[in-house]
JSON list of C-alpha atoms in Angstrom, two decimals:
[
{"chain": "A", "resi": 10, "resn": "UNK", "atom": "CA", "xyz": [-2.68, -23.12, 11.97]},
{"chain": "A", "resi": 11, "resn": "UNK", "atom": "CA", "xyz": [0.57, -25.27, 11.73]},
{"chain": "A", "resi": 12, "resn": "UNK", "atom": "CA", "xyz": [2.04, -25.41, 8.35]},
{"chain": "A", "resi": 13, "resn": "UNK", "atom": "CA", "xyz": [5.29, -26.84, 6.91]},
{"chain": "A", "resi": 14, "resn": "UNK", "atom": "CA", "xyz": [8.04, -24.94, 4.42]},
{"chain": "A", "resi": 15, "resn": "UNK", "atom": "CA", "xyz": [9.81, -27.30, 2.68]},
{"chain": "A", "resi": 16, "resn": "UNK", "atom": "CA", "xyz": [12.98, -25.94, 1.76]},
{"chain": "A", "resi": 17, "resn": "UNK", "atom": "CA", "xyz": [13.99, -26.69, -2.11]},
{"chain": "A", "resi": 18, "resn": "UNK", "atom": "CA", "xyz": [15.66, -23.79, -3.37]},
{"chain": "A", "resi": 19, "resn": "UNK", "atom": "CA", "xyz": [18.94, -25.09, -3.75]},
{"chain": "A", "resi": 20, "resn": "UNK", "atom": "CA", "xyz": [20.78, -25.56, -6.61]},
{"chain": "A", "resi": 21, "resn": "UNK", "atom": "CA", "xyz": [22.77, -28.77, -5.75]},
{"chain": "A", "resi": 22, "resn": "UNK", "atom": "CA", "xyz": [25.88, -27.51, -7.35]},
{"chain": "A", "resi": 23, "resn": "UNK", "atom": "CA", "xyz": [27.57, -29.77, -4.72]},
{"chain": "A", "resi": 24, "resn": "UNK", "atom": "CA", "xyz": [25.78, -32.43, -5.84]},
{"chain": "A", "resi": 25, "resn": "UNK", "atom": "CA", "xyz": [27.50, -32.51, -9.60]},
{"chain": "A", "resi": 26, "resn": "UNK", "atom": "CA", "xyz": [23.86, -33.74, -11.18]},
{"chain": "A", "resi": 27, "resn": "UNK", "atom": "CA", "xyz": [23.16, -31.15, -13.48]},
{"chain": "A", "resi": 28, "resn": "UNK", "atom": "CA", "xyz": [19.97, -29.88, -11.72]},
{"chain": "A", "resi": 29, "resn": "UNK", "atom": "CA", "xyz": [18.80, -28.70, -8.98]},
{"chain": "A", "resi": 30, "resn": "UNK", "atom": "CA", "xyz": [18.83, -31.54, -6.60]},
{"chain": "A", "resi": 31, "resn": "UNK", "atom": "CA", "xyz": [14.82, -31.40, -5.77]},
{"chain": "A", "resi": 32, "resn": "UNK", "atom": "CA", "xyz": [14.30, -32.84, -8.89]},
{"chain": "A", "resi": 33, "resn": "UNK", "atom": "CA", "xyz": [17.59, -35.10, -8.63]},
{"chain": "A", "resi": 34, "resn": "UNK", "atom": "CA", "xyz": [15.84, -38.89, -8.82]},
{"chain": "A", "resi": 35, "resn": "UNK", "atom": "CA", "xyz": [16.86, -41.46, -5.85]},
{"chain": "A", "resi": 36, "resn": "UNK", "atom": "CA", "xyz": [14.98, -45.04, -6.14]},
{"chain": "A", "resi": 37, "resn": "UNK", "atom": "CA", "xyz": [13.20, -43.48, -9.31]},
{"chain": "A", "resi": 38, "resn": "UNK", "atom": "CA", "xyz": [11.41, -41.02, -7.26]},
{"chain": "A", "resi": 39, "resn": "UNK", "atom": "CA", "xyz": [12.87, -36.66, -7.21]},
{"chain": "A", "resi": 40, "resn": "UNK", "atom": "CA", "xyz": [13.75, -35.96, -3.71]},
{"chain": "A", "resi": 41, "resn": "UNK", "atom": "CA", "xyz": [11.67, -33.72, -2.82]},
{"chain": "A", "resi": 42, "resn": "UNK", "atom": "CA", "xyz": [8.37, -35.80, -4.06]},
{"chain": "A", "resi": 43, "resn": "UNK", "atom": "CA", "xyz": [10.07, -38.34, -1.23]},
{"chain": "A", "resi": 44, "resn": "UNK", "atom": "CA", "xyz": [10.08, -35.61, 1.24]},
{"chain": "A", "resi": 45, "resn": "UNK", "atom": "CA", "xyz": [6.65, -34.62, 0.90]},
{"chain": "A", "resi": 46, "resn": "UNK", "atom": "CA", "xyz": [5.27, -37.54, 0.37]},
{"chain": "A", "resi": 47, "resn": "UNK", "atom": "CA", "xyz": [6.15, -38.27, 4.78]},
{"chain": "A", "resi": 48, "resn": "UNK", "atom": "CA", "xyz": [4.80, -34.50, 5.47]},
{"chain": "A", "resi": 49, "resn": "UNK", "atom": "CA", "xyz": [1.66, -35.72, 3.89]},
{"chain": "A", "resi": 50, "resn": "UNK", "atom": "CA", "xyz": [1.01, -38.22, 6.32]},
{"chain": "A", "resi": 51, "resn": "UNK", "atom": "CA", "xyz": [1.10, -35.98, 9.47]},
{"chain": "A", "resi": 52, "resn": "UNK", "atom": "CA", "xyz": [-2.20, -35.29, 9.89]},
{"chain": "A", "resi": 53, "resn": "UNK", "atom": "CA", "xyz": [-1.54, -31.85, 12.21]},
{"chain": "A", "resi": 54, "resn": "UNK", "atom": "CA", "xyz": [-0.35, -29.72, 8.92]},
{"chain": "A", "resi": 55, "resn": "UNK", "atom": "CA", "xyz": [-2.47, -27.56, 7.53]},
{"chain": "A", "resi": 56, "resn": "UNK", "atom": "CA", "xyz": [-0.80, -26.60, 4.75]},
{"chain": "A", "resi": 57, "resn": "UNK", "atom": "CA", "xyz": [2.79, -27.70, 2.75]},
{"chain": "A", "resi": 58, "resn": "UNK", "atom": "CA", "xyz": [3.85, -24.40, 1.63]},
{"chain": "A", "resi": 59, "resn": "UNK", "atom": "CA", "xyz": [7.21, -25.98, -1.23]},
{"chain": "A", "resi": 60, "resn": "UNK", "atom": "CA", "xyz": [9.22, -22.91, -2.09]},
{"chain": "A", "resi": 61, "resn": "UNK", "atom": "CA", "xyz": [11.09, -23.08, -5.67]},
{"chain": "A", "resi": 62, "resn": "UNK", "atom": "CA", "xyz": [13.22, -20.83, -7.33]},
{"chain": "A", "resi": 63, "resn": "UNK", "atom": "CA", "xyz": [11.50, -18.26, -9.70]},
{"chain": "A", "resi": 64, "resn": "UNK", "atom": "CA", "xyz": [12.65, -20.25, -12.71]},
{"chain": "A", "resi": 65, "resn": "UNK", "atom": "CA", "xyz": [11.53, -23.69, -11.14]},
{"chain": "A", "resi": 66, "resn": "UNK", "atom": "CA", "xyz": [8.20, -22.21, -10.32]},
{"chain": "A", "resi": 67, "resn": "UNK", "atom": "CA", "xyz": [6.34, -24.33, -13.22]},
{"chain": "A", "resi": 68, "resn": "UNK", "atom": "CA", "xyz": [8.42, -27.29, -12.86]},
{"chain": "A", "resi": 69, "resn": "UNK", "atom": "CA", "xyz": [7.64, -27.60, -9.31]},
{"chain": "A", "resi": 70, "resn": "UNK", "atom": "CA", "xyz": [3.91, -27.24, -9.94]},
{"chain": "A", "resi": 71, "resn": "UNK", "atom": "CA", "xyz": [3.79, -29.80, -12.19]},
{"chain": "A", "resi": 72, "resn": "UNK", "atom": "CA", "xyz": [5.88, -31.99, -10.43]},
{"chain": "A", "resi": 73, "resn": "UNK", "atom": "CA", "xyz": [3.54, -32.01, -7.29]},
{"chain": "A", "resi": 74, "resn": "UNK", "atom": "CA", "xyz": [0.80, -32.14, -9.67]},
{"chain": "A", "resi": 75, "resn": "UNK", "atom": "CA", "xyz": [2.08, -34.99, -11.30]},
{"chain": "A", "resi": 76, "resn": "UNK", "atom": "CA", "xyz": [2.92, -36.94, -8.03]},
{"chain": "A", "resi": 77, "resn": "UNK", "atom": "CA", "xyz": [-0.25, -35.35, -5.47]},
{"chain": "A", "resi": 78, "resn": "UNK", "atom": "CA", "xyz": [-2.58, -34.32, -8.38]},
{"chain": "A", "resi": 79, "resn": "UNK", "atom": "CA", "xyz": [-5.21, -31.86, -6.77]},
{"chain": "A", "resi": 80, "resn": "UNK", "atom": "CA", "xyz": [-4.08, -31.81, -3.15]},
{"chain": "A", "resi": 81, "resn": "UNK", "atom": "CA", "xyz": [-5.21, -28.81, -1.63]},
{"chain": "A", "resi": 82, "resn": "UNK", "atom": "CA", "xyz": [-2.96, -29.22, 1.02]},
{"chain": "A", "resi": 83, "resn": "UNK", "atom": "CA", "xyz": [0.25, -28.33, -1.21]},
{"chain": "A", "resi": 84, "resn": "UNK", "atom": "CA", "xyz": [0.81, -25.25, -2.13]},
{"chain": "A", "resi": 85, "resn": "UNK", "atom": "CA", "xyz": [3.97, -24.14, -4.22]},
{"chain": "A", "resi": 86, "resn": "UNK", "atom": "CA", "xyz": [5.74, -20.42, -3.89]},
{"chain": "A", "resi": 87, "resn": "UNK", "atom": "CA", "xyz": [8.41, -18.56, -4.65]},
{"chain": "A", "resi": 88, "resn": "UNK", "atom": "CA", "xyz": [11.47, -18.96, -2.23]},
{"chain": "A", "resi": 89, "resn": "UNK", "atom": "CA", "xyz": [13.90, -16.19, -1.36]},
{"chain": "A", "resi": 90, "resn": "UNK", "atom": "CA", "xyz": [17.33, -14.79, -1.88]},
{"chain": "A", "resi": 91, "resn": "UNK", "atom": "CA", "xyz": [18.39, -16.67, 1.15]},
{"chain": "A", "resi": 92, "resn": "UNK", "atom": "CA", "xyz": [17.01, -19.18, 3.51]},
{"chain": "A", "resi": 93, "resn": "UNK", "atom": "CA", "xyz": [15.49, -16.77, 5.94]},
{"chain": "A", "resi": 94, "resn": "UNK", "atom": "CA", "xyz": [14.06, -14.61, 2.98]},
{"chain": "A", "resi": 95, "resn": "UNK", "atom": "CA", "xyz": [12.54, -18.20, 2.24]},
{"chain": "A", "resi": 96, "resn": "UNK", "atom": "CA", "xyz": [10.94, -18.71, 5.62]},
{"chain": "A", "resi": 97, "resn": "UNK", "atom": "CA", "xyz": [9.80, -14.85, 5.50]},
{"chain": "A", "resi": 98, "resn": "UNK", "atom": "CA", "xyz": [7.85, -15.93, 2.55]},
{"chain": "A", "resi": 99, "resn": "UNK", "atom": "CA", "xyz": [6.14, -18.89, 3.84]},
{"chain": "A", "resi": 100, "resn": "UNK", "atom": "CA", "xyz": [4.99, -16.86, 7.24]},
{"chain": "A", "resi": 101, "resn": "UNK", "atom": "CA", "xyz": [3.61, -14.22, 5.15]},
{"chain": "A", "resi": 102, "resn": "UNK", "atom": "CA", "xyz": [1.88, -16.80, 2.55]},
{"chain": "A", "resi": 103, "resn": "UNK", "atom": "CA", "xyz": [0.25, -18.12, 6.69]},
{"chain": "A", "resi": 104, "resn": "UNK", "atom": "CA", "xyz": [-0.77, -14.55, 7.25]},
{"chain": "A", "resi": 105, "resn": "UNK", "atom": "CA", "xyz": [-2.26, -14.13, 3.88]},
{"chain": "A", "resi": 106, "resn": "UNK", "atom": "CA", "xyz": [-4.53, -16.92, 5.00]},
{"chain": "A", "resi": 107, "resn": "UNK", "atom": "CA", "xyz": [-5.58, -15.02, 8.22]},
{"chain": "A", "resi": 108, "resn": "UNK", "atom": "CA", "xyz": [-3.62, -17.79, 10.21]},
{"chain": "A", "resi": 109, "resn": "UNK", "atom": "CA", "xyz": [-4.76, -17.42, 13.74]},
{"chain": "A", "resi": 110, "resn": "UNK", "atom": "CA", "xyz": [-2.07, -16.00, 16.56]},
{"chain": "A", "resi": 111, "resn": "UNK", "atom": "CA", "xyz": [0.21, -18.73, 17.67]},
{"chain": "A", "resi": 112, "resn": "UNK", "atom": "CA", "xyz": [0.73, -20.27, 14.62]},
{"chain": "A", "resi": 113, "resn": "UNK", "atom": "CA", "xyz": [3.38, -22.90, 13.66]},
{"chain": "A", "resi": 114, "resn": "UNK", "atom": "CA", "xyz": [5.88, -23.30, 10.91]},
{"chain": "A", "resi": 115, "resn": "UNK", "atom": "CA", "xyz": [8.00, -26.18, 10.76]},
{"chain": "A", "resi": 116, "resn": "UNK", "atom": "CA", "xyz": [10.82, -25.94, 8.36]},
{"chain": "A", "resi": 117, "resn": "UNK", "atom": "CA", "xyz": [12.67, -28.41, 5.86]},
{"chain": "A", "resi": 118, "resn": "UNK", "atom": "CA", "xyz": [15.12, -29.23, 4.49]},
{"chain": "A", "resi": 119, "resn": "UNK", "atom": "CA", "xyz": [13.70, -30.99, 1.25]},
{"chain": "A", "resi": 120, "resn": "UNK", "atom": "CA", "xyz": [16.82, -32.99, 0.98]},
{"chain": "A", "resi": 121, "resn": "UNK", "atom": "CA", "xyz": [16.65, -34.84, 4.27]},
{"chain": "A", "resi": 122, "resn": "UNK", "atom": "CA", "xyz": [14.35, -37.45, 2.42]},
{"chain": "A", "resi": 123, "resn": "UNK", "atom": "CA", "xyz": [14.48, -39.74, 5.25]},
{"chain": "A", "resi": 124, "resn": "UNK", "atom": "CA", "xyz": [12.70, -37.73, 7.71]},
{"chain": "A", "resi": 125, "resn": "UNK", "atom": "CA", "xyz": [10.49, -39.51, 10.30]},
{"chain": "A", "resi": 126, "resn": "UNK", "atom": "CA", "xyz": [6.40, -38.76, 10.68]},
{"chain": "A", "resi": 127, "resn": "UNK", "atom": "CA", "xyz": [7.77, -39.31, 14.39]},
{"chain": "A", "resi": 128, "resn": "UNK", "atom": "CA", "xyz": [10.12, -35.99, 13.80]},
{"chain": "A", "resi": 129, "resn": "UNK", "atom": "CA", "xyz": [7.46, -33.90, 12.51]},
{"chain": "A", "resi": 130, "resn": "UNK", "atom": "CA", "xyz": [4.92, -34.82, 14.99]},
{"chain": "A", "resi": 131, "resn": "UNK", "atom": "CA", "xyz": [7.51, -34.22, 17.51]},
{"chain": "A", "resi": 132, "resn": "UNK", "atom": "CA", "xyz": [9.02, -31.35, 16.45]},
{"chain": "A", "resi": 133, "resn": "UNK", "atom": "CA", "xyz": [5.07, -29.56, 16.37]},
{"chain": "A", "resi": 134, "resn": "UNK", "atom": "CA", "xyz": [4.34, -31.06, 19.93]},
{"chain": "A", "resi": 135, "resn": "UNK", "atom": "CA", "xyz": [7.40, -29.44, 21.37]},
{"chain": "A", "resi": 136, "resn": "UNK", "atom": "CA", "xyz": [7.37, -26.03, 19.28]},
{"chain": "A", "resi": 137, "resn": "UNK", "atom": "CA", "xyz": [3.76, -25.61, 20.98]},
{"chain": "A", "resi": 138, "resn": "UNK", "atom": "CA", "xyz": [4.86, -26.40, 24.30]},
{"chain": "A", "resi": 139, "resn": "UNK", "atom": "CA", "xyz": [8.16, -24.58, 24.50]},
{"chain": "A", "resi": 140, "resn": "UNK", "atom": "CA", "xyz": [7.84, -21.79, 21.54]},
{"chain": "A", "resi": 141, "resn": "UNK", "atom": "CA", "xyz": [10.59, -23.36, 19.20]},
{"chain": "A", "resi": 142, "resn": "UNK", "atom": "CA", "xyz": [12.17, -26.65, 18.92]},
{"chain": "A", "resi": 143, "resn": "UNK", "atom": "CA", "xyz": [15.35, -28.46, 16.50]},
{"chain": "A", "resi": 144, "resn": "UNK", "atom": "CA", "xyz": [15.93, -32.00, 16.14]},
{"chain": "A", "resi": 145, "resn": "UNK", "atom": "CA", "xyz": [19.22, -32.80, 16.51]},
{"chain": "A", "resi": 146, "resn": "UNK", "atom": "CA", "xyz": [21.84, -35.65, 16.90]},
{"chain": "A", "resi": 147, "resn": "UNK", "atom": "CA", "xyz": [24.63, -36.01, 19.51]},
{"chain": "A", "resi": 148, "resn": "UNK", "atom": "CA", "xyz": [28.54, -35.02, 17.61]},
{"chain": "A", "resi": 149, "resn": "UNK", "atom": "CA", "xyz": [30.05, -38.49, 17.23]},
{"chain": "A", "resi": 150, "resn": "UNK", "atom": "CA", "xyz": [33.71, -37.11, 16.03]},
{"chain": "A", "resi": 151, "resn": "UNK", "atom": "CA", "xyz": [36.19, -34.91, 17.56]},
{"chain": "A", "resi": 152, "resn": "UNK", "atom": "CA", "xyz": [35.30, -31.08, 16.60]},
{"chain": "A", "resi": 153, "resn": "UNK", "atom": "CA", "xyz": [38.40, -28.82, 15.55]},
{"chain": "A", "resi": 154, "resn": "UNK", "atom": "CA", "xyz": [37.31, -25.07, 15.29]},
{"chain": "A", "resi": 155, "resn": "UNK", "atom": "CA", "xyz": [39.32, -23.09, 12.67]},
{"chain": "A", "resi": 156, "resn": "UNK", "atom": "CA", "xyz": [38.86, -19.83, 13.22]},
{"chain": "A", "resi": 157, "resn": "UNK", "atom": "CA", "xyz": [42.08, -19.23, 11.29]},
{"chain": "A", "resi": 158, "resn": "UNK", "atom": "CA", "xyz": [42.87, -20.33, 7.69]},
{"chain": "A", "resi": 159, "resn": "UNK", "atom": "CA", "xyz": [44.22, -23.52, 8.10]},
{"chain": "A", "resi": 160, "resn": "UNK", "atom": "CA", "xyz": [44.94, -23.05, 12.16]},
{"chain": "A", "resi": 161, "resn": "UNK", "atom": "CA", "xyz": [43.67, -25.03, 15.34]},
{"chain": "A", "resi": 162, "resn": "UNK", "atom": "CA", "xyz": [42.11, -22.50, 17.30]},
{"chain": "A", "resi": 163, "resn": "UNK", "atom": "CA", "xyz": [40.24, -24.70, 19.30]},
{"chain": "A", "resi": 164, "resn": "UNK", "atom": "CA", "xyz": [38.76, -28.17, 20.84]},
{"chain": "A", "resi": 165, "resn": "UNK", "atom": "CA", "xyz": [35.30, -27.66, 21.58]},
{"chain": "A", "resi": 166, "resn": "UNK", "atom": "CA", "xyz": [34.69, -30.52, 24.40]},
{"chain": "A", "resi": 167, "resn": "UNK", "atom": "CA", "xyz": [32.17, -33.16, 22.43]},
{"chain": "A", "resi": 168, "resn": "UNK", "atom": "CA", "xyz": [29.94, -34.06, 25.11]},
{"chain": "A", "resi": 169, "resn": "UNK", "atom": "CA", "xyz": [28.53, -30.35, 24.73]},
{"chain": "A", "resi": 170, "resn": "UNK", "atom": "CA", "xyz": [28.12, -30.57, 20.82]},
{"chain": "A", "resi": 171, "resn": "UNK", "atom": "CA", "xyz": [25.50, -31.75, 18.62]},
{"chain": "A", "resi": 172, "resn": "UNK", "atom": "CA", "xyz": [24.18, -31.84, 14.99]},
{"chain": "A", "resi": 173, "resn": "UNK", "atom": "CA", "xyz": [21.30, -29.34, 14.55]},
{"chain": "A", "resi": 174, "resn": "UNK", "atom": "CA", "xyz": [19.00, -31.34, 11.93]},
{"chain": "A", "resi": 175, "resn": "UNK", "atom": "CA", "xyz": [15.47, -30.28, 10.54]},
{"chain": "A", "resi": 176, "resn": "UNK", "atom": "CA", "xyz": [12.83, -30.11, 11.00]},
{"chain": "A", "resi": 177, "resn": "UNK", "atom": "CA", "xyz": [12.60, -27.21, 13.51]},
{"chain": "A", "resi": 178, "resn": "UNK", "atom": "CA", "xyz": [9.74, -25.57, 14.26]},
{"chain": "A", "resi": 179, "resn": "UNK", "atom": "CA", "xyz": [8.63, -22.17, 15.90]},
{"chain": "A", "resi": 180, "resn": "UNK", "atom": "CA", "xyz": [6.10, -19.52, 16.99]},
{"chain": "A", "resi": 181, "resn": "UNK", "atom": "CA", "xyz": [5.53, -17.75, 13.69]},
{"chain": "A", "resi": 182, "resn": "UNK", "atom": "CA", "xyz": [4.55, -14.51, 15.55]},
{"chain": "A", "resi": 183, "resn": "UNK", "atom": "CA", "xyz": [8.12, -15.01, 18.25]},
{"chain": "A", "resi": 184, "resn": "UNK", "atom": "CA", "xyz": [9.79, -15.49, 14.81]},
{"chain": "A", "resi": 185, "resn": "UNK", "atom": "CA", "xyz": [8.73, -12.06, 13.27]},
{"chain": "A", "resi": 186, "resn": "UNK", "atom": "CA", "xyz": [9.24, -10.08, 15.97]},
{"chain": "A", "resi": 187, "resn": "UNK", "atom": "CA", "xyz": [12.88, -11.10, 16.56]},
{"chain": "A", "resi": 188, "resn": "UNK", "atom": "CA", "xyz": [13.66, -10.98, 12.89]},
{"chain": "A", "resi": 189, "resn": "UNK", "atom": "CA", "xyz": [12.41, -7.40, 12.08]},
{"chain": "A", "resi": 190, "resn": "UNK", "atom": "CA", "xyz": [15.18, -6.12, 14.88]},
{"chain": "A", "resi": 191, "resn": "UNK", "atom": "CA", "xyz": [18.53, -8.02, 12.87]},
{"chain": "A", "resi": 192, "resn": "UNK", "atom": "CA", "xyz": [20.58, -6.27, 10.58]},
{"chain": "A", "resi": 193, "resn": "UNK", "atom": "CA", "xyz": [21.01, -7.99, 7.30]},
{"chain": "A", "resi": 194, "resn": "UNK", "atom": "CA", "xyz": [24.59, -9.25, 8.23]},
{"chain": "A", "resi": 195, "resn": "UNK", "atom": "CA", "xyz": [23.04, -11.14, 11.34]},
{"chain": "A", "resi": 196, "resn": "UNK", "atom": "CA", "xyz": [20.36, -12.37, 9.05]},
{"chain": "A", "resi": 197, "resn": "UNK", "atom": "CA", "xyz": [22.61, -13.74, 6.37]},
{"chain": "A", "resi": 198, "resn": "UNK", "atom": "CA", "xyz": [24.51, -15.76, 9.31]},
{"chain": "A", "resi": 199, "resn": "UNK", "atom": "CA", "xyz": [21.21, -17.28, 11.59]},
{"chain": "A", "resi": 200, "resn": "UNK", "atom": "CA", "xyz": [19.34, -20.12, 10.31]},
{"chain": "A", "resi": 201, "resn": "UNK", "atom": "CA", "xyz": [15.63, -20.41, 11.80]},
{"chain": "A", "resi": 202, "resn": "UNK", "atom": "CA", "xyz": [17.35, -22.18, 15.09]},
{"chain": "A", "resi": 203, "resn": "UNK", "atom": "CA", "xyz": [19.96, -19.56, 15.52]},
{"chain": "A", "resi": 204, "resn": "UNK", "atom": "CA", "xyz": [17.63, -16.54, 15.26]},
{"chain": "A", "resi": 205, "resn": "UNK", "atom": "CA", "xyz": [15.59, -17.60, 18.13]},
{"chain": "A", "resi": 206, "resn": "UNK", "atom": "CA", "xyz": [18.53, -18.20, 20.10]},
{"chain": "A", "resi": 207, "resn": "UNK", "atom": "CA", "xyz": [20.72, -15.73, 19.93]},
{"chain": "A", "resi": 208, "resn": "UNK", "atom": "CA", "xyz": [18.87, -12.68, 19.65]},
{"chain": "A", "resi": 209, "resn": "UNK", "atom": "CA", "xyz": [16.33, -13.14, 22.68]},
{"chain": "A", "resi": 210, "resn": "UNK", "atom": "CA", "xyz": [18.14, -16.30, 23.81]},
{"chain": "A", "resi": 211, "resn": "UNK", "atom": "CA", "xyz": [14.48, -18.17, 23.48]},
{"chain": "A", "resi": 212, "resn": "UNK", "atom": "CA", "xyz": [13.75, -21.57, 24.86]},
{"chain": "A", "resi": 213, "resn": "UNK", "atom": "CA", "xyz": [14.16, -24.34, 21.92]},
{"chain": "A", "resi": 214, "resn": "UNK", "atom": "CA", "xyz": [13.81, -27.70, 23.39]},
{"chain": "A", "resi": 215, "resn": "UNK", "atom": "CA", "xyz": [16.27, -30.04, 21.37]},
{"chain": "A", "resi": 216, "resn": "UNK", "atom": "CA", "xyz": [14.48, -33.53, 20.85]},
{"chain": "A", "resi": 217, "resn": "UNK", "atom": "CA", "xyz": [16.50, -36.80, 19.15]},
{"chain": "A", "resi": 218, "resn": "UNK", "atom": "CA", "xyz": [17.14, -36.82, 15.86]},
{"chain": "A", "resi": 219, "resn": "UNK", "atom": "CA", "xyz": [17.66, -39.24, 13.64]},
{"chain": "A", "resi": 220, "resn": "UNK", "atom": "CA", "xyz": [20.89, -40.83, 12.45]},
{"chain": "A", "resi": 221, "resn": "UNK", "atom": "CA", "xyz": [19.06, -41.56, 9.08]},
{"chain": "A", "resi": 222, "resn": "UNK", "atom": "CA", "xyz": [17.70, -38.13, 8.92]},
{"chain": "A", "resi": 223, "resn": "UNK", "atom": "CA", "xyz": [20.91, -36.82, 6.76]},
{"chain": "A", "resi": 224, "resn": "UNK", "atom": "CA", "xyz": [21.00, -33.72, 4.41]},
{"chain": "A", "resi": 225, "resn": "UNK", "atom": "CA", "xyz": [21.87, -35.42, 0.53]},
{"chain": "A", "resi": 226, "resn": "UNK", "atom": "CA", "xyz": [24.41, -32.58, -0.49]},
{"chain": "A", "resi": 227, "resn": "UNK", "atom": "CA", "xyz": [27.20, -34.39, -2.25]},
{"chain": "A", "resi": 228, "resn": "UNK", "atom": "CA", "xyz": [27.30, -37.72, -4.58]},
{"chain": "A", "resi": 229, "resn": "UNK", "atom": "CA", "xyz": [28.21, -39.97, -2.26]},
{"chain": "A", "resi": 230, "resn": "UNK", "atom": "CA", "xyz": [24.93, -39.15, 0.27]},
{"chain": "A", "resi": 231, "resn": "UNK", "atom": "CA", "xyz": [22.95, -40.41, -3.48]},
{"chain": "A", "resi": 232, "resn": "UNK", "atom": "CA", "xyz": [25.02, -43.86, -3.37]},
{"chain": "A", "resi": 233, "resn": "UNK", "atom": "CA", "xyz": [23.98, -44.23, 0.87]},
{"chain": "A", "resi": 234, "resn": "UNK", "atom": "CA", "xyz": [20.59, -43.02, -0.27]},
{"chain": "A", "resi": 235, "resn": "UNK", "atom": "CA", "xyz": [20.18, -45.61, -3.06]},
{"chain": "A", "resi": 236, "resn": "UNK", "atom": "CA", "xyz": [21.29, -48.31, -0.62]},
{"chain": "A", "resi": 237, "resn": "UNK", "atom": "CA", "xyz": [19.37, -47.21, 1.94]},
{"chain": "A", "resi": 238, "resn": "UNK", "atom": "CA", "xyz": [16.18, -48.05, -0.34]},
{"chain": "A", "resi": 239, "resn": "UNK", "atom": "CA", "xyz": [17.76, -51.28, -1.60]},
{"chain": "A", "resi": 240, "resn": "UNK", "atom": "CA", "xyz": [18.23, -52.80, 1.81]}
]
């Protein structure tokens, strides 16, 4: 079974829109009917498993009603405290459907609107191959580290850096057993990526990005978004 969790619990304070940004409209469309919209086209899922905040619940039913009425492929739940309680919920909504060993879950972010089929597709090729894979992009600017308040502690060389992007995608069953051993401080500091990493140091092959594949997080990403779709 290989299923997707698109990430939309987030309540966009950042973005200064009122909302919570899923539902934030760019070219008349809410972002994350954009995102799944491109998930729908990858044959390979399964299932789109959209987490929403408890009070969004209804909302984001009707929403994917109103934009994919009666696709049995979507599937809306309730997201977590935090974005690995999140993913927790989405492998457990796989088990519930007796998901066979091996499974796949690629992960989100339902604000990266401009994600590729080509990313998906890849990112699912490679997380079957290897166990877990990220797309990411190469670090274009100088990176200061700060591990003091307001102090240069560091210049990591840049040739060694890169943006982590989404999706990612892993081995729900390599997943479960490395996240049952964290304590909930290492928990509330891993993403999906980091978890796989650092606690068993797992394989994750690291495939290109996409330059266009950017998280919209603050007002200005809304303006680049809008002219992306004008152009």
């Amino acid at each position: 079974m290989i299923c997707a969790a698109m990430l939309a619990g987030g309540v966009g304070s950042r973005l200064k829109q009122g909302k919570p940004k899923q539902f934030v409209n760019i070219n008349n469309k809410p972002i994350l009917v954009h995102s799944v919209e491109t998930f729908l086209n990858v044959d390979e899922l399964d299932k789109i498993i959209v987490s929403s905040p408890k009070e969004c619940i209804d909302k984001t039913k009707d929403l994917m009603e109103e934009y994919f009425p009666q696709n049995d492929r979507i599937v809306v739940i309730e997201g977590g405290k935090t974005r690995n309680d999140t993913i927790l919920n989405s492998i457990y909504y796989m088990k519930n459907q007796n998901c066979e060993d091996d499974s796949i879950l690629v992960t989100h972010d339902a604000s990266r609107i401009f994600v590729s089929e080509k990313l998906i597709e890849d990112s699912i090729k490679y997380a079957i191959e290897v166990g877990a894979a990220s797309a990411v992009i190469p670090a274009t600017d100088v990176i200061f580290e700060s591990k003091e308040d307001g102090k240069l502690t560091d210049v990591p060389l840049r040739k060694y850096l890169c943006h982590a992007q989404t999706p990612q995608s892993f081995n729900i069953d390599k997943f479960l057993e490395i996240y049952e051993d964290l304590s909930d401080e290492e928990i509330a500091k891993l993403d999906e990526a980091m978890v796989l990493f650092h606690l068993r140091n797992a394989d994750i092959k690291l495939f290109p990005g996409n330059q266009g594949n950017f998280k919209i997080t603050r007002p200005f990403d809304i303006i680049m978004a809008e002219a992306i779709f004008k152009k």
